Amino acid sequence: MIIDAHSHVHDPVEDHIALLDDAGVDRAVLFATRPHPERATGLESLRREMAVLDEAVGGRANGVDGYRIAWQELDKALDAHPDRFIGFRSVPLDLAPQRIAEMVDREVAGRGLRGIGELTPPPGRADLVEPVMRAAADHSDLPVVVHGFAPTTAEDLRTLARLARAYPSVPLVVSQLGGLHWMDAIELVRDTPSMFLELSTASLIFAVRVAIREIPDRTLFGSDAPYGDPALARATVERVTSPGAVRDQVLGGTAARLLGLT
């Protein structure tokens, strides 16, 4: 099974299904999203969508109200294609810990979703993920996915590693290969057994090669679609691996194990 471990809701969802079919991807982990760059028809409309993205990844989508429409879109996509999408749901990080625990219980575990994410703490505040880790541990160790690209800092990655060590039963996935701090991310994940590294949006092909070489059993193929393309992301993994067990793990085996699909 080929599993894209990182994707966001598309509008329309059928375009996403077409991308997965073209790439030979069986299933995709699906996150909610506020920005929709795929809706853009030119540079100006793209700027508007990317401004929303900047707000979201900067941790400025505060409170539940900022998430409602994105959650509704996610639910609609999951209902339409339960055989293709694996649902994750984010939670606002500016809520009190007890409220976060209640949301994980009701909106993630209560809906039968497979994990929590993609979380986007403000830069320098990865510590806000701690109540989510605690709640994940209380629900059969749900996987937690945290945004890894800018504006995530190197210190944020170190904070995430400390949280992973504090909650060693909870799989903690750093997305987008840790962005510009990819060498730090590889080293931290390598040395922290409960951490995983998702490989999308890599700017350097040898970053993907090194990550898989260092942590072959905890690297995950992902596209970050619609920002990335599943076919290109899969081709990147295949370019730096040989046919066999390691490639199979990265392209889906490790994700299937992490998500309880095997």
GROMACS .gro file of C-alpha atoms in nm:
model
  262
    1MET     CA    1   0.000   0.000   0.000
    2ILE     CA    2   0.132   0.343  -0.100
    3ILE     CA    3   0.033   0.609   0.156
    4ASP     CA    4   0.083   0.982   0.120
    5ALA     CA    5   0.142   1.080   0.484
    6HIS     CA    6   0.072   1.451   0.438
    7SER     CA    7  -0.201   1.620   0.236
    8HIS     CA    8  -0.468   1.887   0.276
    9VAL     CA    9  -0.829   1.914   0.162
   10HIS     CA   10  -0.862   2.018  -0.203
   11ASP     CA   11  -1.142   2.215  -0.363
   12PRO     CA   12  -1.283   2.025  -0.544
   13VAL     CA   13  -1.190   1.701  -0.373
   14GLU     CA   14  -1.211   1.514  -0.704
   15ASP     CA   15  -0.895   1.693  -0.817
   16HIS     CA   16  -0.712   1.541  -0.523
   17ILE     CA   17  -0.837   1.194  -0.607
   18ALA     CA   18  -0.712   1.242  -0.964
   19LEU     CA   19  -0.366   1.336  -0.834
   20LEU     CA   20  -0.354   1.027  -0.613
   21ASP     CA   21  -0.463   0.805  -0.901
   22ASP     CA   22  -0.201   0.956  -1.130
   23ALA     CA   23   0.070   0.894  -0.870
   24GLY     CA   24  -0.042   0.539  -0.793
   25VAL     CA   25  -0.112   0.633  -0.431
   26ASP     CA   26  -0.365   0.415  -0.252
   27ARG     CA   27  -0.447   0.636   0.046
   28ALA     CA   28  -0.358   0.977   0.187
   29VAL     CA   29  -0.350   1.123   0.535
   30LEU     CA   30  -0.578   1.426   0.511
   31PHE     CA   31  -0.555   1.743   0.717
   32ALA     CA   32  -0.798   2.033   0.726
   33THR     CA   33  -0.686   2.364   0.579
   34ARG     CA   34  -0.793   2.728   0.581
   35PRO     CA   35  -0.595   2.842   0.273
   36HIS     CA   36  -0.675   2.688  -0.065
   37PRO     CA   37  -0.397   2.779  -0.312
   38GLU     CA   38  -0.553   2.544  -0.567
   39ARG     CA   39  -0.841   2.791  -0.599
   40ALA     CA   40  -0.610   3.068  -0.718
   41THR     CA   41  -0.649   3.180  -1.078
   42GLY     CA   42  -0.355   3.420  -1.086
   43LEU     CA   43  -0.085   3.583  -0.879
   44GLU     CA   44  -0.313   3.820  -0.688
   45SER     CA   45  -0.558   3.551  -0.580
   46LEU     CA   46  -0.264   3.330  -0.486
   47ARG     CA   47  -0.126   3.610  -0.269
   48ARG     CA   48  -0.456   3.620  -0.082
   49GLU     CA   49  -0.451   3.246  -0.020
   50MET     CA   50  -0.086   3.252   0.087
   51ALA     CA   51  -0.161   3.535   0.332
   52VAL     CA   52  -0.411   3.302   0.497
   53LEU     CA   53  -0.144   3.031   0.500
   54ASP     CA   54   0.103   3.269   0.664
   55GLU     CA   55  -0.152   3.339   0.937
   56ALA     CA   56  -0.220   2.970   0.990
   57VAL     CA   57   0.139   2.842   1.007
   58GLY     CA   58   0.232   3.139   1.223
   59GLY     CA   59  -0.010   3.011   1.485
   60ARG     CA   60  -0.245   3.308   1.450
   61ALA     CA   61  -0.563   3.112   1.373
   62ASN     CA   62  -0.677   3.145   1.731
   63GLY     CA   63  -0.985   2.989   1.884
   64VAL     CA   64  -1.231   2.734   1.759
   65ASP     CA   65  -1.405   2.974   1.519
   66GLY     CA   66  -1.097   2.989   1.296
   67TYR     CA   67  -1.119   2.615   1.241
   68ARG     CA   68  -1.491   2.547   1.186
   69ILE     CA   69  -1.511   2.582   0.808
   70ALA     CA   70  -1.190   2.384   0.760
   71TRP     CA   71  -1.323   2.106   0.982
   72GLN     CA   72  -1.648   2.096   0.784
   73GLU     CA   73  -1.455   2.064   0.458
   74LEU     CA   74  -1.246   1.784   0.608
   75ASP     CA   75  -1.553   1.594   0.726
   76LYS     CA   76  -1.713   1.625   0.383
   77ALA     CA   77  -1.403   1.488   0.207
   78LEU     CA   78  -1.367   1.200   0.452
   79ASP     CA   79  -1.734   1.107   0.414
   80ALA     CA   80  -1.708   1.116   0.034
   81HIS     CA   81  -1.394   0.903   0.007
   82PRO     CA   82  -1.343   0.689   0.319
   83ASP     CA   83  -1.146   0.435   0.115
   84ARG     CA   84  -0.886   0.693   0.005
   85PHE     CA   85  -0.847   0.939   0.293
   86ILE     CA   86  -0.722   0.886   0.649
   87GLY     CA   87  -0.850   1.167   0.867
   88PHE     CA   88  -0.652   1.373   1.115
   89ARG     CA   89  -0.792   1.673   1.299
   90SER     CA   90  -0.609   1.968   1.445
   91VAL     CA   91  -0.698   2.145   1.769
   92PRO     CA   92  -0.643   2.511   1.864
   93LEU     CA   93  -0.332   2.542   2.078
   94ASP     CA   94  -0.444   2.859   2.256
   95LEU     CA   95  -0.708   2.672   2.458
   96ALA     CA   96  -0.671   2.564   2.820
   97PRO     CA   97  -0.524   2.212   2.858
   98GLN     CA   98  -0.854   2.071   2.984
   99ARG     CA   99  -1.036   2.213   2.683
  100ILE     CA  100  -0.775   2.062   2.451
  101ALA     CA  101  -0.824   1.725   2.620
  102GLU     CA  102  -1.200   1.753   2.572
  103MET     CA  103  -1.159   1.841   2.204
  104VAL     CA  104  -0.927   1.547   2.141
  105ASP     CA  105  -1.174   1.318   2.316
  106ARG     CA  106  -1.476   1.449   2.124
  107GLU     CA  107  -1.344   1.567   1.787
  108VAL     CA  108  -1.061   1.321   1.721
  109ALA     CA  109  -1.110   0.998   1.917
  110GLY     CA  110  -1.487   1.043   1.928
  111ARG     CA  111  -1.504   1.069   1.548
  112GLY     CA  112  -1.278   0.771   1.492
  113LEU     CA  113  -1.002   0.976   1.333
  114ARG     CA  114  -0.650   0.836   1.318
  115GLY     CA  115  -0.447   1.119   1.466
  116ILE     CA  116  -0.403   1.484   1.559
  117GLY     CA  117  -0.263   1.747   1.326
  118GLU     CA  118  -0.128   1.926   1.146
  119LEU     CA  119  -0.050   2.145   1.448
  120THR     CA  120   0.092   2.492   1.382
  121PRO     CA  121   0.228   2.652   1.699
  122PRO     CA  122   0.363   3.007   1.670
  123PRO     CA  123   0.740   3.021   1.609
  124GLY     CA  124   0.926   2.968   1.933
  125ARG     CA  125   0.621   2.816   2.106
  126ALA     CA  126   0.637   2.446   2.028
  127ASP     CA  127   0.587   2.395   2.401
  128LEU     CA  128   0.216   2.459   2.334
  129VAL     CA  129   0.200   2.109   2.187
  130GLU     CA  130   0.247   1.953   2.534
  131PRO     CA  131  -0.125   1.933   2.630
  132VAL     CA  132  -0.195   1.767   2.294
  133MET     CA  133   0.074   1.506   2.361
  134ARG     CA  134  -0.081   1.440   2.700
  135ALA     CA  135  -0.427   1.400   2.546
  136ALA     CA  136  -0.289   1.174   2.271
  137ALA     CA  137  -0.134   0.950   2.536
  138ASP     CA  138  -0.474   0.919   2.701
  139HIS     CA  139  -0.628   0.792   2.376
  140SER     CA  140  -0.420   0.489   2.280
  141ASP     CA  141  -0.123   0.703   2.180
  142LEU     CA  142  -0.271   0.881   1.880
  143PRO     CA  143  -0.003   1.006   1.638
  144VAL     CA  144   0.060   1.382   1.652
  145VAL     CA  145   0.179   1.574   1.343
  146VAL     CA  146   0.346   1.914   1.381
  147HIS     CA  147   0.428   2.160   1.102
  148GLY     CA  148   0.801   2.149   1.033
  149PHE     CA  149   0.862   2.412   0.767
  150ALA     CA  150   0.903   2.788   0.827
  151PRO     CA  151   0.832   2.960   1.057
  152THR     CA  152   0.922   2.659   1.274
  153THR     CA  153   1.260   2.724   1.433
  154ALA     CA  154   1.549   2.494   1.519
  155GLU     CA  155   1.468   2.551   1.886
  156ASP     CA  156   1.108   2.444   1.817
  157LEU     CA  157   1.241   2.116   1.680
  158ARG     CA  158   1.448   2.065   1.995
  159THR     CA  159   1.140   2.140   2.205
  160LEU     CA  160   0.942   1.879   2.011
  161ALA     CA  161   1.217   1.625   2.074
  162ARG     CA  162   1.196   1.699   2.447
  163LEU     CA  163   0.819   1.649   2.437
  164ALA     CA  164   0.862   1.324   2.248
  165ARG     CA  165   1.098   1.200   2.517
  166ALA     CA  166   0.849   1.305   2.785
  167TYR     CA  167   0.569   1.110   2.610
  168PRO     CA  168   0.761   0.820   2.453
  169SER     CA  169   0.451   0.615   2.369
  170VAL     CA  170   0.307   0.891   2.144
  171PRO     CA  171   0.434   0.895   1.783
  172LEU     CA  172   0.537   1.253   1.705
  173VAL     CA  173   0.574   1.334   1.335
  174VAL     CA  174   0.770   1.639   1.220
  175SER     CA  175   0.638   1.735   0.878
  176GLN     CA  176   0.810   1.883   0.572
  177LEU     CA  177   1.151   1.740   0.667
  178GLY     CA  178   1.192   2.018   0.923
  179GLY     CA  179   1.216   2.285   0.652
  180LEU     CA  180   1.540   2.481   0.647
  181HIS     CA  181   1.648   2.302   0.964
  182TRP     CA  182   1.642   1.960   0.798
  183MET     CA  183   1.980   1.850   0.931
  184ASP     CA  184   1.872   1.927   1.287
  185ALA     CA  185   1.544   1.746   1.224
  186ILE     CA  186   1.716   1.434   1.093
  187GLU     CA  187   1.950   1.423   1.390
  188LEU     CA  188   1.676   1.480   1.647
  189VAL     CA  189   1.443   1.220   1.496
  190ARG     CA  190   1.728   0.970   1.462
  191ASP     CA  191   1.808   1.006   1.832
  192THR     CA  192   1.446   1.008   1.958
  193PRO     CA  193   1.280   0.669   1.900
  194SER     CA  194   0.920   0.794   1.912
  195MET     CA  195   0.973   1.064   1.647
  196PHE     CA  196   0.909   1.034   1.273
  197LEU     CA  197   1.007   1.258   0.983
  198GLU     CA  198   0.776   1.329   0.690
  199LEU     CA  199   0.964   1.413   0.370
  200SER     CA  200   0.752   1.661   0.172
  201THR     CA  201   0.866   2.000   0.038
  202ALA     CA  202   1.236   1.911   0.052
  203SER     CA  203   1.437   2.171  -0.137
  204LEU     CA  204   1.738   1.944  -0.181
  205ILE     CA  205   1.723   1.589  -0.314
  206PHE     CA  206   2.015   1.482  -0.100
  207ALA     CA  207   1.824   1.591   0.212
  208VAL     CA  208   1.571   1.317   0.136
  209ARG     CA  209   1.853   1.072   0.064
  210VAL     CA  210   2.028   1.144   0.394
  211ALA     CA  211   1.705   1.130   0.594
  212ILE     CA  212   1.614   0.787   0.460
  213ARG     CA  213   1.968   0.661   0.508
  214GLU     CA  214   1.979   0.779   0.871
  215ILE     CA  215   1.625   0.678   0.975
  216PRO     CA  216   1.491   0.429   0.718
  217ASP     CA  217   1.223   0.295   0.952
  218ARG     CA  218   1.087   0.637   1.060
  219THR     CA  219   1.074   0.842   0.741
  220LEU     CA  220   0.741   0.892   0.565
  221PHE     CA  221   0.661   0.973   0.203
  222GLY     CA  222   0.435   1.276   0.184
  223SER     CA  223   0.342   1.537  -0.073
  224ASP     CA  224   0.193   1.829   0.126
  225ALA     CA  225  -0.058   1.853  -0.159
  226PRO     CA  226  -0.182   2.092  -0.293
  227TYR     CA  227   0.151   2.267  -0.227
  228GLY     CA  228   0.333   1.962  -0.353
  229ASP     CA  229   0.247   1.689  -0.602
  230PRO     CA  230   0.208   1.322  -0.502
  231ALA     CA  231   0.368   1.196  -0.824
  232LEU     CA  232   0.675   1.416  -0.784
  233ALA     CA  233   0.707   1.338  -0.413
  234ARG     CA  234   0.690   0.966  -0.485
  235ALA     CA  235   0.944   1.001  -0.764
  236THR     CA  236   1.181   1.179  -0.524
  237VAL     CA  237   1.171   0.887  -0.281
  238GLU     CA  238   1.217   0.638  -0.563
  239ARG     CA  239   1.507   0.838  -0.705
  240VAL     CA  240   1.708   0.806  -0.381
  241THR     CA  241   1.616   0.447  -0.292
  242SER     CA  242   1.647   0.107  -0.457
  243PRO     CA  243   1.352  -0.130  -0.498
  244GLY     CA  244   1.311  -0.331  -0.181
  245ALA     CA  245   1.223  -0.320   0.186
  246VAL     CA  246   1.342   0.033   0.268
  247ARG     CA  247   1.157   0.194  -0.023
  248ASP     CA  248   0.845  -0.003   0.065
  249GLN     CA  249   0.866   0.117   0.426
  250VAL     CA  250   0.905   0.482   0.330
  251LEU     CA  251   0.629   0.477   0.067
  252GLY     CA  252   0.370   0.324   0.294
  253GLY     CA  253   0.478   0.043   0.522
  254THR     CA  254   0.583   0.266   0.810
  255ALA     CA  255   0.272   0.484   0.776
  256ALA     CA  256   0.048   0.176   0.773
  257ARG     CA  257   0.210   0.055   1.094
  258LEU     CA  258   0.188   0.399   1.254
  259LEU     CA  259  -0.179   0.432   1.164
  260GLY     CA  260  -0.278   0.082   1.270
  261LEU     CA  261  -0.363  -0.029   0.916
  262THR     CA  262  -0.163  -0.353   0.932
   0.00000   0.00000   0.00000
